Structures are given as C-alpha cells and as structure tokens.
RNA sequence: UGGGGCGUCGUCAAGUGGUAAGACACAAGACUUUGACUCUUGCAUUCGCAGGUUCGAAUCCUGCCGCCCCAG
C-alpha cells in the first residue's frame, strides 16, 4: 500500500513544523505548502519556512493566495467594521482560504489529506459524520476558530496536535532542534502585523470619521474617531473621565454614533443570531448545551431556539458580557462542536423564558 | 463697583503647618491565533502667579491674575 500523501499547511512556526515532523515519523509522504498572503514581512516568513522544510527534508510549495485573501478576508474585515459590527477574520480565513483554497490546491496536487498545526481534533461518528472536538490542551484549544468548517473540509483534514499539549509540542520541537522555537509567534491579526485597526484603515485610505459618543439616555458625552476603532465592551480609547469607567454598549453605524454605558449594563442573556449551522443532520429544537461567544470565552450553559431563515435565539442561563454583533457563537456539546452562528444582536431588558 | 466663595495631574478629587491619597483618562508591558475584556507597571520635585512668616507651607499672611455666586 502506498504511503499516505499529506500536505502540511506550514507557516514556519513551531506548531506546523512539529505537525510535519510527527506525520513524517508516522510514515506519511509529507509535502509542505506555504500560503503566500498579503501580510507585512512575508519575505521573512518565506525564509523561515524554507529553512524548516530543508531541516525536515521535505518538499515545499509556495501557494500565492493573496488575491483570494484580499477578497475573502480583508474585504470582509473592512466591510464588517464599516457596518458597525466586529469581524473575526481568522474564522473566515480558515473557512475560505486555509481550509478552502489551500485544501483544494493540495487535493489537486495529489494529496490524500491536509494537516495543520491546530489544537483541535476531528472525530468520525458511527453515522459517518465528522465532528470537531476540542484539543486535549484546554489552554490552547482552537476549535472555536475552526467552527465554520464543513463536513467536506473536516473529512479531508487531520490535526495531529489535537492530542498534545503545547508543552509537549515545545518538547518535540526542542528534540527536533527546530530553530523556530525561539521566534515568538504573532498572535494578532496576521495582516495587521501589530498595527492598530485604525492604522490599517488609514492605510486603506479610510481616514477618521468622528462622531458623537452618547450614553444610553442619548446625551452626548464625548467624541469617537471612527466606529471601526471600537467594539462592544471596549473600555480603552473612549477618553471619558468619570468616577468609574465607561464601556461601549452599541455601535450605531446608521448615525455614526457610539453608545456607551457602565459595566453592569453590558450583561445580557439573550442573543440573536443568523446563519446557524449544525454539525449533525438533525438537532433538537430548542437545543441545549454550552455556547461560546468569542475566542477565550468560557462556553456557558444556554439553549438555542432555531427560527426561520437560519436565525436562532440563544438564551443563556446567566448574563454574558458584551454580546457583539459580527462575532461567532459556537455551540458545544461537551467537547464537541455541535454548531455555530453569527451574532447579530442582543435582546436587552426583561428576559422571557422559553 | 461693593459682599462672599474658589483656584491641587488631561478630568474629578483628598489633603488646613511636616514634607502631594485615590478614581477616571492616558502610556507601556503581560495575556491572546479575531476585535475586546482583564492583569501589572508608569503617570504633579509640585499645588493660579509673585512675595512674606516659619526649622519647615498646597496648607498662615500680603499683592496680583482668573473663575463663580449674591447685591446694586
């Protein structure tokens, strides 16, 4: 039987390098694929991946996905902010670019599977369905960012690091004498490269667009520099001196106004969502489980009542802080991703029990 | 113009003779494969200005400047 051909999505970082090595040791025919994206310092990245590929002695292909990335991720990023919502470019990139176009390229080049260095697991159920599971290391779990992957995508992907902790991966990297363990990985949006959103927008020719900051009573108490520089729950950048801090309550894109409030007002139990997608074919309605509202948010007990046109209302048992339109809600059943949706708003005030 | 009050960090605000609290804002760092939140640290050699009293003043005295209130 021929060796399984696996394409590794390589960034040159520790995780993807260890992933490649692990598969190599398992006897796979490993090929490295580097996504060329429109990000600052890409030349350095290319250098770094090259040295890793040489070190591991695997072939490396550089795939230019800049145009696609511009259209699918950056355009989405800008458009969402201009609409007064807060995008999650990583989730969209994973869905459209990394596990989309890149996966297709690998398939067309004869790869049986694609592997990445994400900390998450993919399981095949008795029904033949694939399901995403959290990684073993709860601190590093990245299943949230992979929530929008389809069955077809999950079927063609393997995530070796899901069974390891970050600690163990560092150990493996050290054993492999990977020089990249020293280079600190960037955790911010890759195409921002440390820049602020405001600076990025300015670079795109979108300058400041000042407007009023009002409190929930409608009184003007400050001025903002452009709605895209803020997000729900944000405290920094408001410049409103007071006895206690102010937080962004809502972005009113239609009137170019920023509504702010005090901390207590930020908590809400009901969330409205669109584009609901379930992993399994049939789901109880209402569904009950835990829902994660953003990266690094502890999934919290809630019910999801599906409505028409892919909409659904999430009702948490306890109020959640800063429900943010544009962000993704991921539904967890224990460690498994049961579904996800895009947040469009919160229902404040009296909660009606279902 | 009389009478009274007040002027302390960007904002609010302690401190009435013993050598400038705190909060908010702001900045830096940490955390983090989204934006945020959070945490840590920093942030007035100086108290409207100028003199004086005193071992020592933001705190007492004098003058000036500025603001507010009341009265005409």
Short mmCIF file of N, CA and C (backbone and C1' of nucleotides) in Angstrom, two decimals, chain A residues 81 87 118 140 142 145 187 189 231 233 235-237 239-243 247 294-295 324 327, chain B residues 10-12 22-29 31-42:
data_model
loop_
_atom_site.label_atom_id
_atom_site.label_comp_id
_atom_site.label_asym_id
_atom_site.label_seq_id
_atom_site.Cartn_x
_atom_site.Cartn_y
_atom_site.Cartn_z
N UNK A 81 -16.55 45.99 9.66
CA UNK A 81 -16.31 47.13 10.56
C UNK A 81 -17.12 48.35 10.13
N UNK A 87 -15.67 41.91 13.06
CA UNK A 87 -15.37 40.67 12.33
C UNK A 87 -14.45 39.73 13.09
N UNK A 118 -3.25 23.02 14.15
CA UNK A 118 -4.27 23.50 15.09
C UNK A 118 -4.45 22.54 16.27
N UNK A 140 -5.01 25.68 25.04
CA UNK A 140 -4.66 26.02 23.67
C UNK A 140 -5.73 25.65 22.64
N UNK A 142 -8.27 25.31 19.88
CA UNK A 142 -8.57 26.24 18.80
C UNK A 142 -9.81 25.84 18.00
N UNK A 145 -12.04 28.54 16.44
CA UNK A 145 -11.66 29.19 15.18
C UNK A 145 -11.91 28.31 13.95
N UNK A 187 0.37 36.78 17.61
CA UNK A 187 -0.98 36.31 17.92
C UNK A 187 -2.06 37.23 17.37
N UNK A 189 -4.00 39.74 14.42
CA UNK A 189 -4.45 39.53 13.06
C UNK A 189 -3.23 39.61 12.14
N UNK A 231 -15.37 48.36 19.63
CA UNK A 231 -16.18 47.16 19.60
C UNK A 231 -16.96 47.09 20.91
N UNK A 233 -18.19 46.41 24.45
CA UNK A 233 -17.48 46.01 25.66
C UNK A 233 -16.13 46.69 25.81
N UNK A 235 -13.30 49.36 26.51
CA UNK A 235 -13.11 50.43 27.52
C UNK A 235 -12.09 51.47 27.05
N UNK A 236 -11.01 50.97 26.47
CA UNK A 236 -9.93 51.86 26.05
C UNK A 236 -10.34 52.74 24.88
N UNK A 237 -9.79 53.94 24.88
CA UNK A 237 -9.98 54.81 23.73
C UNK A 237 -11.21 55.69 23.76
N UNK A 239 -11.78 57.96 26.26
CA UNK A 239 -11.36 59.25 26.80
C UNK A 239 -12.47 60.01 27.51
N UNK A 240 -13.26 59.29 28.28
CA UNK A 240 -14.31 59.96 29.04
C UNK A 240 -13.97 59.82 30.53
N UNK A 241 -13.42 60.89 31.13
CA UNK A 241 -13.10 60.81 32.55
C UNK A 241 -14.36 60.77 33.39
N UNK A 242 -14.37 59.92 34.39
CA UNK A 242 -15.54 59.80 35.25
C UNK A 242 -15.15 59.03 36.51
N UNK A 243 -16.07 58.90 37.43
CA UNK A 243 -15.77 58.19 38.66
C UNK A 243 -15.46 56.72 38.38
N UNK A 247 -17.91 51.86 29.01
CA UNK A 247 -17.67 50.78 28.05
C UNK A 247 -18.59 50.99 26.84
N UNK A 294 -17.12 34.18 21.97
CA UNK A 294 -15.92 34.79 21.38
C UNK A 294 -14.74 33.91 21.75
N UNK A 295 -13.60 34.13 21.12
CA UNK A 295 -12.42 33.37 21.49
C UNK A 295 -12.11 33.65 22.94
N UNK A 324 -21.53 40.73 21.08
CA UNK A 324 -21.02 41.57 19.99
C UNK A 324 -21.44 41.11 18.60
N UNK A 327 -19.55 38.72 15.75
CA UNK A 327 -18.77 37.63 16.34
C UNK A 327 -19.52 36.31 16.18
P G B 10 -2.56 68.51 33.55
"O5'" G B 10 -3.48 67.93 32.40
"C5'" G B 10 -4.01 68.77 31.38
"C4'" G B 10 -5.23 68.10 30.84
"C3'" G B 10 -6.36 67.97 31.87
"O3'" G B 10 -7.18 69.11 31.88
"C1'" G B 10 -5.95 65.86 30.88
P U B 11 -7.85 69.60 33.28
"O5'" U B 11 -8.95 68.49 33.49
"C5'" U B 11 -10.15 68.48 32.68
"C4'" U B 11 -11.08 67.40 33.20
"C3'" U B 11 -11.45 67.52 34.66
"O3'" U B 11 -12.52 68.42 34.87
"C1'" U B 11 -10.81 65.29 34.18
P C B 12 -12.61 69.18 36.28
"O5'" C B 12 -12.97 68.02 37.31
"C5'" C B 12 -14.27 67.45 37.33
"C4'" C B 12 -14.32 66.30 38.29
"C3'" C B 12 -13.97 66.59 39.75
"O3'" C B 12 -15.03 67.21 40.46
"C1'" C B 12 -12.98 64.57 39.10
P G B 22 -2.36 56.75 45.34
"O5'" G B 22 -3.91 56.53 45.02
"C5'" G B 22 -4.69 55.69 45.88
"C4'" G B 22 -6.14 55.99 45.64
"C3'" G B 22 -6.60 55.91 44.19
"O3'" G B 22 -6.84 54.57 43.79
"C1'" G B 22 -7.46 57.87 45.17
P A B 23 -6.72 54.18 42.27
"O5'" A B 23 -8.05 54.80 41.64
"C5'" A B 23 -9.31 54.33 42.09
"C4'" A B 23 -10.40 55.14 41.42
"C3'" A B 23 -10.30 55.22 39.90
"O3'" A B 23 -10.85 54.08 39.27
"C1'" A B 23 -10.67 57.37 40.77
P C B 24 -10.22 53.52 37.93
"O5'" C B 24 -10.68 54.60 36.85
"C5'" C B 24 -12.07 54.78 36.57
"C4'" C B 24 -12.25 56.01 35.71
"C3'" C B 24 -11.41 56.06 34.44
"O3'" C B 24 -12.01 55.32 33.39
"C1'" C B 24 -11.27 58.13 35.54
P A B 25 -11.07 54.66 32.27
"O5'" A B 25 -10.34 55.92 31.63
"C5'" A B 25 -11.06 56.82 30.81
"C4'" A B 25 -10.16 57.95 30.38
"C3'" A B 25 -8.89 57.55 29.64
"O3'" A B 25 -9.15 57.31 28.27
"C1'" A B 25 -8.36 59.16 31.28
P C B 26 -8.34 56.22 27.49
"O5'" C B 26 -6.84 56.79 27.53
"C5'" C B 26 -6.51 58.00 26.87
"C4'" C B 26 -5.08 58.38 27.19
"C3'" C B 26 -4.06 57.28 26.92
"O3'" C B 26 -3.69 57.23 25.56
"C1'" C B 26 -3.65 58.23 29.05
P A B 27 -3.24 55.83 24.92
"O5'" A B 27 -1.80 55.60 25.58
"C5'" A B 27 -0.72 56.48 25.24
"C4'" A B 27 0.52 56.05 25.97
"C3'" A B 27 0.87 54.57 25.83
"O3'" A B 27 1.58 54.33 24.62
"C1'" A B 27 1.03 55.19 28.10
P A B 28 1.57 52.87 23.99
"O5'" A B 28 2.50 52.02 24.97
"C5'" A B 28 3.90 52.30 25.02
"C4'" A B 28 4.53 51.50 26.13
"C3'" A B 28 4.30 49.99 26.08
"O3'" A B 28 5.19 49.33 25.21
"C1'" A B 28 3.91 50.76 28.27
P G B 29 4.74 47.93 24.54
"O5'" G B 29 4.74 46.90 25.76
"C5'" G B 29 5.98 46.44 26.30
"C4'" G B 29 5.71 45.63 27.54
"C3'" G B 29 4.89 44.35 27.37
"O3'" G B 29 5.65 43.26 26.91
"C1'" G B 29 4.10 45.53 29.25
P C B 31 2.80 36.87 27.57
"O5'" C B 31 1.24 36.69 27.83
"C5'" C B 31 0.78 36.01 29.01
"C4'" C B 31 -0.73 36.06 29.07
"C3'" C B 31 -1.43 35.55 27.81
"O3'" C B 31 -1.59 34.13 27.87
"C1'" C B 31 -2.37 37.62 28.45
P U B 32 -1.16 33.25 26.60
"O5'" U B 32 -2.22 33.64 25.48
"C5'" U B 32 -3.61 33.35 25.68
"C4'" U B 32 -4.40 34.02 24.58
"C3'" U B 32 -3.90 33.72 23.17
"O3'" U B 32 -4.45 32.51 22.71
"C1'" U B 32 -4.34 36.04 23.41
P U B 33 -3.47 31.43 22.02
"O5'" U B 33 -3.70 31.53 20.47
"C5'" U B 33 -4.89 31.82 19.91
"C4'" U B 33 -4.65 32.81 18.79
"C3'" U B 33 -5.91 33.14 18.01
"O3'" U B 33 -6.71 34.11 18.67
"C1'" U B 33 -4.15 32.54 16.50
P U B 34 -6.46 35.64 18.80
"O5'" U B 34 -7.44 36.03 17.60
"C5'" U B 34 -7.01 36.39 16.31
"C4'" U B 34 -7.91 37.48 15.79
"C3'" U B 34 -8.13 38.64 16.76
"O3'" U B 34 -7.07 39.55 16.71
"C1'" U B 34 -10.20 37.94 15.90
P G B 35 -6.84 40.60 17.92
"O5'" G B 35 -8.13 41.52 17.87
"C5'" G B 35 -8.34 42.42 16.80
"C4'" G B 35 -9.62 43.17 17.04
"C3'" G B 35 -9.72 43.84 18.40
"O3'" G B 35 -9.04 45.07 18.40
"C1'" G B 35 -11.71 42.69 17.94
P A B 36 -8.46 45.68 19.75
"O5'" A B 36 -9.72 45.57 20.71
"C5'" A B 36 -9.62 45.60 22.12
"C4'" A B 36 -10.98 45.25 22.63
"C3'" A B 36 -11.08 45.10 24.14
"O3'" A B 36 -11.25 46.37 24.75
"C1'" A B 36 -12.10 43.24 23.10
P C B 37 -10.39 46.74 26.05
"O5'" C B 37 -11.02 45.78 27.16
"C5'" C B 37 -12.42 45.72 27.36
"C4'" C B 37 -12.77 44.53 28.22
"C3'" C B 37 -12.01 44.41 29.54
"O3'" C B 37 -12.59 45.20 30.54
"C1'" C B 37 -12.10 42.31 28.45
P U B 38 -11.61 45.81 31.66
"O5'" U B 38 -10.82 44.56 32.25
"C5'" U B 38 -11.49 43.58 33.04
"C4'" U B 38 -10.50 42.52 33.44
"C3'" U B 38 -9.24 43.04 34.12
"O3'" U B 38 -9.46 43.22 35.51
"C1'" U B 38 -8.62 41.52 32.42
P C B 39 -8.57 44.25 36.33
"O5'" C B 39 -7.13 43.57 36.33
"C5'" C B 39 -6.92 42.32 37.00
"C4'" C B 39 -5.49 41.88 36.77
"C3'" C B 39 -4.44 42.93 37.09
"O3'" C B 39 -4.11 42.93 38.47
"C1'" C B 39 -3.99 41.99 34.97
P U B 40 -3.55 44.25 39.13
"O5'" U B 40 -2.09 44.34 38.51
"C5'" U B 40 -1.09 43.39 38.87
"C4'" U B 40 0.21 43.73 38.17
"C3'" U B 40 0.66 45.18 38.32
"O3'" U B 40 1.34 45.38 39.54
"C1'" U B 40 0.80 44.55 36.04
P U B 41 1.31 46.80 40.24
"O5'" U B 41 2.25 47.67 39.28
"C5'" U B 41 3.63 47.34 39.16
"C4'" U B 41 4.24 48.12 38.02
"C3'" U B 41 4.06 49.64 38.09
"O3'" U B 41 5.01 50.25 38.95
"C1'" U B 41 3.57 48.90 35.91
P G B 42 4.66 51.64 39.62
"O5'" G B 42 4.79 52.63 38.37
"C5'" G B 42 6.02 52.74 37.67
"C4'" G B 42 5.84 53.64 36.48
"C3'" G B 42 5.24 55.01 36.79
"O3'" G B 42 6.24 55.90 37.24
"C1'" G B 42 4.16 54.09 34.92
#
